[in-house]
């Protein structure tokens, strides 16, 4: 059974590389395009599997060809898809527009990616795992999964993503042991709805993009890492790769936890992801160690 369960969105991504983002009523040239699986939960699941972590995915796809392709790609990557629900309707499709600097604009529909609920995760799967990673999804589903995982003694991590501004995830955040945020999310939504980050009394990893990341520990200590300079190709999925690296490093169960190493590994994974097009990068421990040694 899986050691980590990832829950959240499973999408089919259409990536369009353009020479620039056009202004209103403007036009840009498409320089490249490709299609592949995406969605934060499935991105993290694939990265964890590549890092030799047994991983299962809880999410939902539609009955269309995109759903079949997404499931087949995940299974080929070694992800346990026994909890992946097939729902009536279309699989969520995201159109990722990437400019020459690797910055991304996302257009999409939700499709069937929130058609699953907490009851779709069996007790057997939950009891066999040691970590539950939650991503942007329906708030009640996320909260119920966090409750079940906490009761079963699992560590819970949560990356709410950009929807934190529009959804009330306070119940899930209150149960999370590890919270992943970017600068914008940390500076606005969390402080507006939950008070100061320093008062959350949990591990908070704040991503600064190309400038690295920092971690606030439950004891109120800060650990920071400057990241790794890379020639950015596409930032899609870099945050998901970061989360996967951090989780994989924490699974060592060192006491006390080595947040410094976890942050370095996470930044290395994010850097590797930013060097490749698409949401799924070629990540391995050999690649990570090479990045760490080069630094």
PDB file of C-alpha atoms in Angstrom:
ATOM      1  CA  UNK A   1       0.000   0.000   0.000  1.00  0.00           C
ATOM      2  CA  UNK A   2       1.012   3.592  -0.540  1.00  0.00           C
ATOM      3  CA  UNK A   3       3.062   5.433   2.034  1.00  0.00           C
ATOM      4  CA  UNK A   4       1.794   8.844   0.830  1.00  0.00           C
ATOM      5  CA  UNK A   5      -1.687   9.666  -0.418  1.00  0.00           C
ATOM      6  CA  UNK A   6      -2.115  12.765  -2.590  1.00  0.00           C
ATOM      7  CA  UNK A   7      -5.633  14.189  -2.892  1.00  0.00           C
ATOM      8  CA  UNK A   8      -6.909  16.897  -5.199  1.00  0.00           C
ATOM      9  CA  UNK A   9      -7.108  17.890  -8.834  1.00  0.00           C
ATOM     10  CA  UNK A  10      -6.275  15.673 -11.796  1.00  0.00           C
ATOM     11  CA  UNK A  11      -6.240  17.582 -15.073  1.00  0.00           C
ATOM     12  CA  UNK A  12      -5.223  17.254 -18.685  1.00  0.00           C
ATOM     13  CA  UNK A  13      -2.851  20.086 -19.600  1.00  0.00           C
ATOM     14  CA  UNK A  14      -2.472  21.765 -22.976  1.00  0.00           C
ATOM     15  CA  UNK A  15       0.697  23.862 -22.892  1.00  0.00           C
ATOM     16  CA  UNK A  16       1.166  26.684 -25.367  1.00  0.00           C
ATOM     17  CA  UNK A  17       4.550  28.384 -25.482  1.00  0.00           C
ATOM     18  CA  UNK A  18       4.373  31.938 -26.823  1.00  0.00           C
ATOM     19  CA  UNK A  19       6.956  34.552 -27.677  1.00  0.00           C
ATOM     20  CA  UNK A  20       5.276  36.978 -25.243  1.00  0.00           C
ATOM     21  CA  UNK A  21       2.032  37.621 -23.403  1.00  0.00           C
ATOM     22  CA  UNK A  22      -0.064  39.879 -25.629  1.00  0.00           C
ATOM     23  CA  UNK A  23      -1.690  43.055 -24.389  1.00  0.00           C
ATOM     24  CA  UNK A  24      -5.457  43.515 -24.671  1.00  0.00           C
ATOM     25  CA  UNK A  25      -6.512  43.203 -28.309  1.00  0.00           C
ATOM     26  CA  UNK A  26      -2.973  42.090 -29.111  1.00  0.00           C
ATOM     27  CA  UNK A  27      -1.515  38.917 -30.592  1.00  0.00           C
ATOM     28  CA  UNK A  28       1.329  36.542 -29.771  1.00  0.00           C
ATOM     29  CA  UNK A  29       3.010  33.753 -31.709  1.00  0.00           C
ATOM     30  CA  UNK A  30       2.765  30.160 -30.499  1.00  0.00           C
ATOM     31  CA  UNK A  31       6.289  28.730 -30.668  1.00  0.00           C
ATOM     32  CA  UNK A  32       5.528  25.231 -29.324  1.00  0.00           C
ATOM     33  CA  UNK A  33       2.678  23.203 -27.878  1.00  0.00           C
ATOM     34  CA  UNK A  34       2.153  19.842 -26.225  1.00  0.00           C
ATOM     35  CA  UNK A  35      -0.305  17.930 -24.065  1.00  0.00           C
ATOM     36  CA  UNK A  36       0.199  15.894 -20.887  1.00  0.00           C
ATOM     37  CA  UNK A  37      -1.288  15.128 -17.502  1.00  0.00           C
ATOM     38  CA  UNK A  38      -1.453  17.852 -14.886  1.00  0.00           C
ATOM     39  CA  UNK A  39      -3.155  18.992 -11.694  1.00  0.00           C
ATOM     40  CA  UNK A  40      -1.389  19.640  -8.398  1.00  0.00           C
ATOM     41  CA  UNK A  41      -2.285  16.349  -6.716  1.00  0.00           C
ATOM     42  CA  UNK A  42      -1.205  14.225  -9.670  1.00  0.00           C
ATOM     43  CA  UNK A  43       1.950  16.306 -10.209  1.00  0.00           C
ATOM     44  CA  UNK A  44       3.047  15.735  -6.604  1.00  0.00           C
ATOM     45  CA  UNK A  45       2.130  12.050  -6.814  1.00  0.00           C
ATOM     46  CA  UNK A  46       4.272  11.549  -9.936  1.00  0.00           C
ATOM     47  CA  UNK A  47       7.229  13.403  -8.409  1.00  0.00           C
ATOM     48  CA  UNK A  48       7.040  11.386  -5.188  1.00  0.00           C
ATOM     49  CA  UNK A  49       6.904   8.139  -7.143  1.00  0.00           C
ATOM     50  CA  UNK A  50       9.991   9.242  -9.070  1.00  0.00           C
ATOM     51  CA  UNK A  51      11.675   9.732  -5.675  1.00  0.00           C
ATOM     52  CA  UNK A  52      10.968   6.091  -4.770  1.00  0.00           C
ATOM     53  CA  UNK A  53       8.015   6.883  -2.487  1.00  0.00           C
ATOM     54  CA  UNK A  54       5.002   4.578  -2.804  1.00  0.00           C
ATOM     55  CA  UNK A  55       2.205   6.985  -3.632  1.00  0.00           C
ATOM     56  CA  UNK A  56      -1.540   6.757  -4.233  1.00  0.00           C
ATOM     57  CA  UNK A  57      -3.808   9.371  -5.792  1.00  0.00           C
ATOM     58  CA  UNK A  58      -7.321  10.361  -4.727  1.00  0.00           C
ATOM     59  CA  UNK A  59      -9.055  12.484  -7.331  1.00  0.00           C
ATOM     60  CA  UNK A  60     -11.432  12.283 -10.258  1.00  0.00           C
ATOM     61  CA  UNK A  61     -11.400  12.337 -14.037  1.00  0.00           C
ATOM     62  CA  UNK A  62     -14.171  12.241 -16.622  1.00  0.00           C
ATOM     63  CA  UNK A  63     -15.289   9.473 -18.932  1.00  0.00           C
ATOM     64  CA  UNK A  64     -13.722  11.143 -21.965  1.00  0.00           C
ATOM     65  CA  UNK A  65     -10.485  10.400 -23.808  1.00  0.00           C
ATOM     66  CA  UNK A  66      -8.566  12.938 -21.702  1.00  0.00           C
ATOM     67  CA  UNK A  67      -9.547  11.052 -18.568  1.00  0.00           C
ATOM     68  CA  UNK A  68      -8.311   7.802 -20.075  1.00  0.00           C
ATOM     69  CA  UNK A  69      -5.039   9.441 -21.081  1.00  0.00           C
ATOM     70  CA  UNK A  70      -4.528  10.986 -17.632  1.00  0.00           C
ATOM     71  CA  UNK A  71      -5.154   7.660 -15.850  1.00  0.00           C
ATOM     72  CA  UNK A  72      -2.870   5.759 -18.235  1.00  0.00           C
ATOM     73  CA  UNK A  73      -0.047   8.285 -17.803  1.00  0.00           C
ATOM     74  CA  UNK A  74      -0.322   8.162 -13.990  1.00  0.00           C
ATOM     75  CA  UNK A  75      -0.324   4.363 -13.925  1.00  0.00           C
ATOM     76  CA  UNK A  76       2.688   4.270 -16.229  1.00  0.00           C
ATOM     77  CA  UNK A  77       4.518   6.564 -13.798  1.00  0.00           C
ATOM     78  CA  UNK A  78       3.893   4.059 -10.986  1.00  0.00           C
ATOM     79  CA  UNK A  79       1.160   5.954  -9.127  1.00  0.00           C
ATOM     80  CA  UNK A  80      -1.492   3.801  -7.415  1.00  0.00           C
ATOM     81  CA  UNK A  81      -4.743   4.875  -9.108  1.00  0.00           C
ATOM     82  CA  UNK A  82      -7.106   2.550  -7.232  1.00  0.00           C
ATOM     83  CA  UNK A  83      -8.714   5.591  -5.538  1.00  0.00           C
ATOM     84  CA  UNK A  84      -8.958   7.639  -8.752  1.00  0.00           C
ATOM     85  CA  UNK A  85     -12.677   8.116  -9.437  1.00  0.00           C
ATOM     86  CA  UNK A  86     -14.159   8.154 -12.937  1.00  0.00           C
ATOM     87  CA  UNK A  87     -17.136  10.529 -12.967  1.00  0.00           C
ATOM     88  CA  UNK A  88     -19.682  11.403 -15.630  1.00  0.00           C
ATOM     89  CA  UNK A  89     -18.644  14.375 -17.719  1.00  0.00           C
ATOM     90  CA  UNK A  90     -15.416  15.771 -19.069  1.00  0.00           C
ATOM     91  CA  UNK A  91     -11.985  15.729 -17.490  1.00  0.00           C
ATOM     92  CA  UNK A  92     -10.765  19.166 -16.410  1.00  0.00           C
ATOM     93  CA  UNK A  93      -8.571  20.737 -19.091  1.00  0.00           C
ATOM     94  CA  UNK A  94      -6.118  23.523 -18.301  1.00  0.00           C
ATOM     95  CA  UNK A  95      -4.548  25.642 -21.013  1.00  0.00           C
ATOM     96  CA  UNK A  96      -1.130  26.794 -19.811  1.00  0.00           C
ATOM     97  CA  UNK A  97       0.263  29.759 -21.701  1.00  0.00           C
ATOM     98  CA  UNK A  98       4.017  30.099 -21.099  1.00  0.00           C
ATOM     99  CA  UNK A  99       6.053  33.101 -22.205  1.00  0.00           C
ATOM    100  CA  UNK A 100       9.742  33.258 -23.149  1.00  0.00           C
ATOM    101  CA  UNK A 101      10.745  33.837 -19.502  1.00  0.00           C
ATOM    102  CA  UNK A 102       8.913  30.738 -18.288  1.00  0.00           C
ATOM    103  CA  UNK A 103       6.080  32.647 -16.617  1.00  0.00           C
ATOM    104  CA  UNK A 104       2.645  31.011 -16.821  1.00  0.00           C
ATOM    105  CA  UNK A 105      -0.964  32.093 -17.306  1.00  0.00           C
ATOM    106  CA  UNK A 106      -3.627  29.409 -16.727  1.00  0.00           C
ATOM    107  CA  UNK A 107      -6.992  29.142 -18.478  1.00  0.00           C
ATOM    108  CA  UNK A 108      -9.281  26.250 -17.757  1.00  0.00           C
ATOM    109  CA  UNK A 109     -12.494  24.593 -16.700  1.00  0.00           C
ATOM    110  CA  UNK A 110     -13.085  22.536 -13.571  1.00  0.00           C
ATOM    111  CA  UNK A 111     -14.627  19.598 -15.377  1.00  0.00           C
ATOM    112  CA  UNK A 112     -14.837  16.488 -13.208  1.00  0.00           C
ATOM    113  CA  UNK A 113     -11.826  17.201 -10.996  1.00  0.00           C
ATOM    114  CA  UNK A 114     -13.917  17.802  -7.851  1.00  0.00           C
ATOM    115  CA  UNK A 115     -16.335  14.910  -8.325  1.00  0.00           C
ATOM    116  CA  UNK A 116     -14.665  12.804  -5.620  1.00  0.00           C
ATOM    117  CA  UNK A 117     -15.234  13.109  -1.885  1.00  0.00           C
ATOM    118  CA  UNK A 118     -13.609  11.916   1.328  1.00  0.00           C
ATOM    119  CA  UNK A 119     -15.615   8.677   1.350  1.00  0.00           C
ATOM    120  CA  UNK A 120     -13.845   7.570  -1.838  1.00  0.00           C
ATOM    121  CA  UNK A 121     -10.698   6.920   0.202  1.00  0.00           C
ATOM    122  CA  UNK A 122     -10.931   3.515   1.872  1.00  0.00           C
ATOM    123  CA  UNK A 123     -10.025   2.943   5.506  1.00  0.00           C
ATOM    124  CA  UNK A 124      -7.510   0.306   4.414  1.00  0.00           C
ATOM    125  CA  UNK A 125      -5.649   2.768   2.198  1.00  0.00           C
ATOM    126  CA  UNK A 126      -5.649   5.424   4.910  1.00  0.00           C
ATOM    127  CA  UNK A 127      -4.428   3.113   7.657  1.00  0.00           C
ATOM    128  CA  UNK A 128      -1.580   1.810   5.489  1.00  0.00           C
ATOM    129  CA  UNK A 129      -0.241   5.319   4.759  1.00  0.00           C
ATOM    130  CA  UNK A 130       1.919   7.619   6.874  1.00  0.00           C
ATOM    131  CA  UNK A 131       1.308  10.949   5.103  1.00  0.00           C
ATOM    132  CA  UNK A 132      -1.638  12.680   3.411  1.00  0.00           C
ATOM    133  CA  UNK A 133      -0.940  15.573   1.032  1.00  0.00           C
ATOM    134  CA  UNK A 134      -3.906  17.800   0.195  1.00  0.00           C
ATOM    135  CA  UNK A 135      -4.054  20.277  -2.674  1.00  0.00           C
ATOM    136  CA  UNK A 136      -6.646  22.764  -3.917  1.00  0.00           C
ATOM    137  CA  UNK A 137     -10.036  21.042  -3.832  1.00  0.00           C
ATOM    138  CA  UNK A 138     -13.544  21.438  -2.429  1.00  0.00           C
ATOM    139  CA  UNK A 139     -13.076  22.774   1.157  1.00  0.00           C
ATOM    140  CA  UNK A 140     -15.439  20.336   2.908  1.00  0.00           C
ATOM    141  CA  UNK A 141     -13.756  17.379   1.205  1.00  0.00           C
ATOM    142  CA  UNK A 142     -10.299  18.631   2.185  1.00  0.00           C
ATOM    143  CA  UNK A 143     -11.376  19.205   5.796  1.00  0.00           C
ATOM    144  CA  UNK A 144     -12.959  15.756   6.130  1.00  0.00           C
ATOM    145  CA  UNK A 145      -9.875  14.072   4.663  1.00  0.00           C
ATOM    146  CA  UNK A 146      -7.654  16.005   7.080  1.00  0.00           C
ATOM    147  CA  UNK A 147      -9.872  14.903   9.982  1.00  0.00           C
ATOM    148  CA  UNK A 148      -9.731  11.247   8.949  1.00  0.00           C
ATOM    149  CA  UNK A 149      -5.968  11.362   8.452  1.00  0.00           C
ATOM    150  CA  UNK A 150      -5.394  13.051  11.814  1.00  0.00           C
ATOM    151  CA  UNK A 151      -7.529  10.447  13.571  1.00  0.00           C
ATOM    152  CA  UNK A 152      -5.492   7.709  11.853  1.00  0.00           C
ATOM    153  CA  UNK A 153      -2.201   9.262  13.007  1.00  0.00           C
ATOM    154  CA  UNK A 154      -0.960  10.458   9.606  1.00  0.00           C
ATOM    155  CA  UNK A 155       1.078  13.598   9.022  1.00  0.00           C
ATOM    156  CA  UNK A 156      -0.989  16.026   6.919  1.00  0.00           C
ATOM    157  CA  UNK A 157       0.393  18.593   4.475  1.00  0.00           C
ATOM    158  CA  UNK A 158      -1.666  21.115   2.540  1.00  0.00           C
ATOM    159  CA  UNK A 159      -0.968  23.304  -0.489  1.00  0.00           C
ATOM    160  CA  UNK A 160      -4.147  25.344  -1.075  1.00  0.00           C
ATOM    161  CA  UNK A 161      -2.787  27.141  -4.134  1.00  0.00           C
ATOM    162  CA  UNK A 162      -4.276  30.231  -5.720  1.00  0.00           C
ATOM    163  CA  UNK A 163      -7.842  29.330  -4.674  1.00  0.00           C
ATOM    164  CA  UNK A 164      -7.056  30.193  -1.072  1.00  0.00           C
ATOM    165  CA  UNK A 165      -8.271  33.707  -1.909  1.00  0.00           C
ATOM    166  CA  UNK A 166     -11.729  32.476  -2.889  1.00  0.00           C
ATOM    167  CA  UNK A 167     -12.304  29.523  -0.562  1.00  0.00           C
ATOM    168  CA  UNK A 168     -12.444  29.052   3.187  1.00  0.00           C
ATOM    169  CA  UNK A 169      -9.793  26.452   3.969  1.00  0.00           C
ATOM    170  CA  UNK A 170      -9.439  27.410   7.641  1.00  0.00           C
ATOM    171  CA  UNK A 171     -10.661  24.011   8.920  1.00  0.00           C
ATOM    172  CA  UNK A 172      -8.082  22.150   6.817  1.00  0.00           C
ATOM    173  CA  UNK A 173      -5.268  24.534   7.677  1.00  0.00           C
ATOM    174  CA  UNK A 174      -6.042  24.086  11.366  1.00  0.00           C
ATOM    175  CA  UNK A 175      -5.385  20.336  11.019  1.00  0.00           C
ATOM    176  CA  UNK A 176      -2.366  20.509   8.696  1.00  0.00           C
ATOM    177  CA  UNK A 177       1.082  19.714  10.083  1.00  0.00           C
ATOM    178  CA  UNK A 178       2.796  21.269   7.051  1.00  0.00           C
ATOM    179  CA  UNK A 179       1.468  24.212   5.040  1.00  0.00           C
ATOM    180  CA  UNK A 180       2.872  25.238   1.641  1.00  0.00           C
ATOM    181  CA  UNK A 181       2.357  28.834   0.473  1.00  0.00           C
ATOM    182  CA  UNK A 182       3.856  31.234  -2.002  1.00  0.00           C
ATOM    183  CA  UNK A 183       4.620  34.859  -1.115  1.00  0.00           C
ATOM    184  CA  UNK A 184       1.298  36.201  -2.332  1.00  0.00           C
ATOM    185  CA  UNK A 185      -0.727  33.652  -0.406  1.00  0.00           C
ATOM    186  CA  UNK A 186       1.312  34.145   2.754  1.00  0.00           C
ATOM    187  CA  UNK A 187       1.059  37.930   2.629  1.00  0.00           C
ATOM    188  CA  UNK A 188      -2.668  38.177   2.019  1.00  0.00           C
ATOM    189  CA  UNK A 189      -5.109  35.301   2.424  1.00  0.00           C
ATOM    190  CA  UNK A 190      -3.591  33.603   5.464  1.00  0.00           C
ATOM    191  CA  UNK A 191      -3.092  36.763   7.477  1.00  0.00           C
ATOM    192  CA  UNK A 192      -6.531  38.074   6.516  1.00  0.00           C
ATOM    193  CA  UNK A 193      -8.385  34.942   7.553  1.00  0.00           C
ATOM    194  CA  UNK A 194      -6.253  33.212  10.165  1.00  0.00           C
ATOM    195  CA  UNK A 195      -4.058  35.820  11.820  1.00  0.00           C
ATOM    196  CA  UNK A 196      -0.277  36.043  11.700  1.00  0.00           C
ATOM    197  CA  UNK A 197       1.608  33.111  10.210  1.00  0.00           C
ATOM    198  CA  UNK A 198       3.825  33.021  13.309  1.00  0.00           C
ATOM    199  CA  UNK A 199       0.748  32.058  15.366  1.00  0.00           C
ATOM    200  CA  UNK A 200      -0.168  28.996  13.298  1.00  0.00           C
ATOM    201  CA  UNK A 201       2.159  26.712  15.340  1.00  0.00           C
ATOM    202  CA  UNK A 202       2.929  24.364  12.453  1.00  0.00           C
ATOM    203  CA  UNK A 203       5.513  23.970   9.706  1.00  0.00           C
ATOM    204  CA  UNK A 204       4.954  26.709   7.120  1.00  0.00           C
ATOM    205  CA  UNK A 205       7.041  26.539   3.955  1.00  0.00           C
ATOM    206  CA  UNK A 206       6.965  29.803   2.016  1.00  0.00           C
ATOM    207  CA  UNK A 207       8.126  29.648  -1.596  1.00  0.00           C
ATOM    208  CA  UNK A 208       9.877  32.663  -3.129  1.00  0.00           C
ATOM    209  CA  UNK A 209      10.191  31.341  -6.683  1.00  0.00           C
ATOM    210  CA  UNK A 210      13.690  31.850  -8.054  1.00  0.00           C
ATOM    211  CA  UNK A 211      14.781  33.415  -4.763  1.00  0.00           C
ATOM    212  CA  UNK A 212      14.477  30.167  -2.815  1.00  0.00           C
ATOM    213  CA  UNK A 213      12.219  29.500   0.166  1.00  0.00           C
ATOM    214  CA  UNK A 214      11.990  29.611   3.927  1.00  0.00           C
ATOM    215  CA  UNK A 215      10.417  27.492   6.637  1.00  0.00           C
ATOM    216  CA  UNK A 216       8.836  28.603   9.886  1.00  0.00           C
ATOM    217  CA  UNK A 217       8.931  25.753  12.415  1.00  0.00           C
ATOM    218  CA  UNK A 218       6.286  25.112  15.098  1.00  0.00           C
ATOM    219  CA  UNK A 219       8.809  26.434  17.645  1.00  0.00           C
ATOM    220  CA  UNK A 220       8.911  29.784  15.845  1.00  0.00           C
ATOM    221  CA  UNK A 221      12.352  29.303  14.255  1.00  0.00           C
ATOM    222  CA  UNK A 222      13.148  30.266  10.673  1.00  0.00           C
ATOM    223  CA  UNK A 223      15.205  28.229   8.222  1.00  0.00           C
ATOM    224  CA  UNK A 224      15.944  29.729   4.815  1.00  0.00           C
ATOM    225  CA  UNK A 225      17.540  28.600   1.563  1.00  0.00           C
ATOM    226  CA  UNK A 226      18.453  30.830  -1.392  1.00  0.00           C
ATOM    227  CA  UNK A 227      17.532  28.281  -4.032  1.00  0.00           C
ATOM    228  CA  UNK A 228      19.483  27.358  -7.156  1.00  0.00           C
ATOM    229  CA  UNK A 229      20.037  29.631 -10.165  1.00  0.00           C
ATOM    230  CA  UNK A 230      18.681  28.035 -13.340  1.00  0.00           C
ATOM    231  CA  UNK A 231      17.696  29.074 -16.834  1.00  0.00           C
ATOM    232  CA  UNK A 232      13.930  28.979 -16.406  1.00  0.00           C
ATOM    233  CA  UNK A 233      12.007  27.292 -19.197  1.00  0.00           C
ATOM    234  CA  UNK A 234       8.580  26.800 -17.590  1.00  0.00           C
ATOM    235  CA  UNK A 235       7.506  27.389 -13.977  1.00  0.00           C
ATOM    236  CA  UNK A 236       4.447  25.132 -14.350  1.00  0.00           C
ATOM    237  CA  UNK A 237       4.539  22.468 -11.641  1.00  0.00           C
ATOM    238  CA  UNK A 238       7.625  23.875  -9.907  1.00  0.00           C
ATOM    239  CA  UNK A 239       5.669  24.423  -6.700  1.00  0.00           C
ATOM    240  CA  UNK A 240       4.350  20.853  -6.850  1.00  0.00           C
ATOM    241  CA  UNK A 241       7.885  19.510  -7.331  1.00  0.00           C
ATOM    242  CA  UNK A 242       8.964  21.617  -4.344  1.00  0.00           C
ATOM    243  CA  UNK A 243       6.237  20.067  -2.177  1.00  0.00           C
ATOM    244  CA  UNK A 244       7.159  16.552  -3.302  1.00  0.00           C
ATOM    245  CA  UNK A 245      10.829  17.087  -2.451  1.00  0.00           C
ATOM    246  CA  UNK A 246      10.002  18.515   0.972  1.00  0.00           C
ATOM    247  CA  UNK A 247       7.641  15.633   1.791  1.00  0.00           C
ATOM    248  CA  UNK A 248      10.088  12.981   0.567  1.00  0.00           C
ATOM    249  CA  UNK A 249      12.866  14.461   2.718  1.00  0.00           C
ATOM    250  CA  UNK A 250      10.616  14.565   5.798  1.00  0.00           C
ATOM    251  CA  UNK A 251       9.750  10.884   5.344  1.00  0.00           C
ATOM    252  CA  UNK A 252      13.235  10.107   6.680  1.00  0.00           C
ATOM    253  CA  UNK A 253      11.590  10.636  10.113  1.00  0.00           C
ATOM    254  CA  UNK A 254      14.712  12.177  11.599  1.00  0.00           C
ATOM    255  CA  UNK A 255      14.351  13.501  15.119  1.00  0.00           C
ATOM    256  CA  UNK A 256      14.384  16.420  15.239  1.00  0.00           C
ATOM    257  CA  UNK A 257      13.284  16.912  11.615  1.00  0.00           C
ATOM    258  CA  UNK A 258      16.042  18.224   9.352  1.00  0.00           C
ATOM    259  CA  UNK A 259      14.191  21.175   7.844  1.00  0.00           C
ATOM    260  CA  UNK A 260      17.397  22.564   6.379  1.00  0.00           C
ATOM    261  CA  UNK A 261      17.897  19.470   4.230  1.00  0.00           C
ATOM    262  CA  UNK A 262      14.175  19.250   3.409  1.00  0.00           C
ATOM    263  CA  UNK A 263      14.255  22.842   2.167  1.00  0.00           C
ATOM    264  CA  UNK A 264      17.386  22.243   0.080  1.00  0.00           C
ATOM    265  CA  UNK A 265      15.868  19.119  -1.495  1.00  0.00           C
ATOM    266  CA  UNK A 266      12.600  20.955  -2.163  1.00  0.00           C
ATOM    267  CA  UNK A 267      14.377  23.867  -3.829  1.00  0.00           C
ATOM    268  CA  UNK A 268      16.416  21.464  -5.950  1.00  0.00           C
ATOM    269  CA  UNK A 269      13.206  19.776  -7.130  1.00  0.00           C
ATOM    270  CA  UNK A 270      11.616  23.129  -7.929  1.00  0.00           C
ATOM    271  CA  UNK A 271      14.698  24.197  -9.883  1.00  0.00           C
ATOM    272  CA  UNK A 272      14.738  20.953 -11.875  1.00  0.00           C
ATOM    273  CA  UNK A 273      11.046  21.399 -12.701  1.00  0.00           C
ATOM    274  CA  UNK A 274      11.585  24.983 -13.870  1.00  0.00           C
ATOM    275  CA  UNK A 275      14.251  23.788 -16.326  1.00  0.00           C
ATOM    276  CA  UNK A 276      11.819  21.639 -18.301  1.00  0.00           C
ATOM    277  CA  UNK A 277       8.588  22.328 -20.194  1.00  0.00           C
ATOM    278  CA  UNK A 278       5.329  21.074 -18.723  1.00  0.00           C
ATOM    279  CA  UNK A 279       4.121  20.235 -15.232  1.00  0.00           C
ATOM    280  CA  UNK A 280       6.113  17.009 -14.794  1.00  0.00           C
ATOM    281  CA  UNK A 281       9.894  17.124 -14.632  1.00  0.00           C
ATOM    282  CA  UNK A 282      12.450  14.318 -14.761  1.00  0.00           C
ATOM    283  CA  UNK A 283      13.233  14.246 -11.033  1.00  0.00           C
ATOM    284  CA  UNK A 284      15.353  11.626  -9.286  1.00  0.00           C
ATOM    285  CA  UNK A 285      17.573  11.439  -6.216  1.00  0.00           C
ATOM    286  CA  UNK A 286      20.614  11.364  -8.518  1.00  0.00           C
ATOM    287  CA  UNK A 287      19.478  14.627 -10.138  1.00  0.00           C
ATOM    288  CA  UNK A 288      18.814  16.199  -6.742  1.00  0.00           C
ATOM    289  CA  UNK A 289      22.189  15.187  -5.341  1.00  0.00           C
ATOM    290  CA  UNK A 290      23.875  16.596  -8.451  1.00  0.00           C
ATOM    291  CA  UNK A 291      22.165  19.960  -7.893  1.00  0.00           C
ATOM    292  CA  UNK A 292      23.076  19.950  -4.192  1.00  0.00           C
ATOM    293  CA  UNK A 293      26.713  19.075  -4.888  1.00  0.00           C
ATOM    294  CA  UNK A 294      26.996  21.737  -7.591  1.00  0.00           C
ATOM    295  CA  UNK A 295      25.893  24.350  -5.069  1.00  0.00           C
TER     296      UNK A 295
END
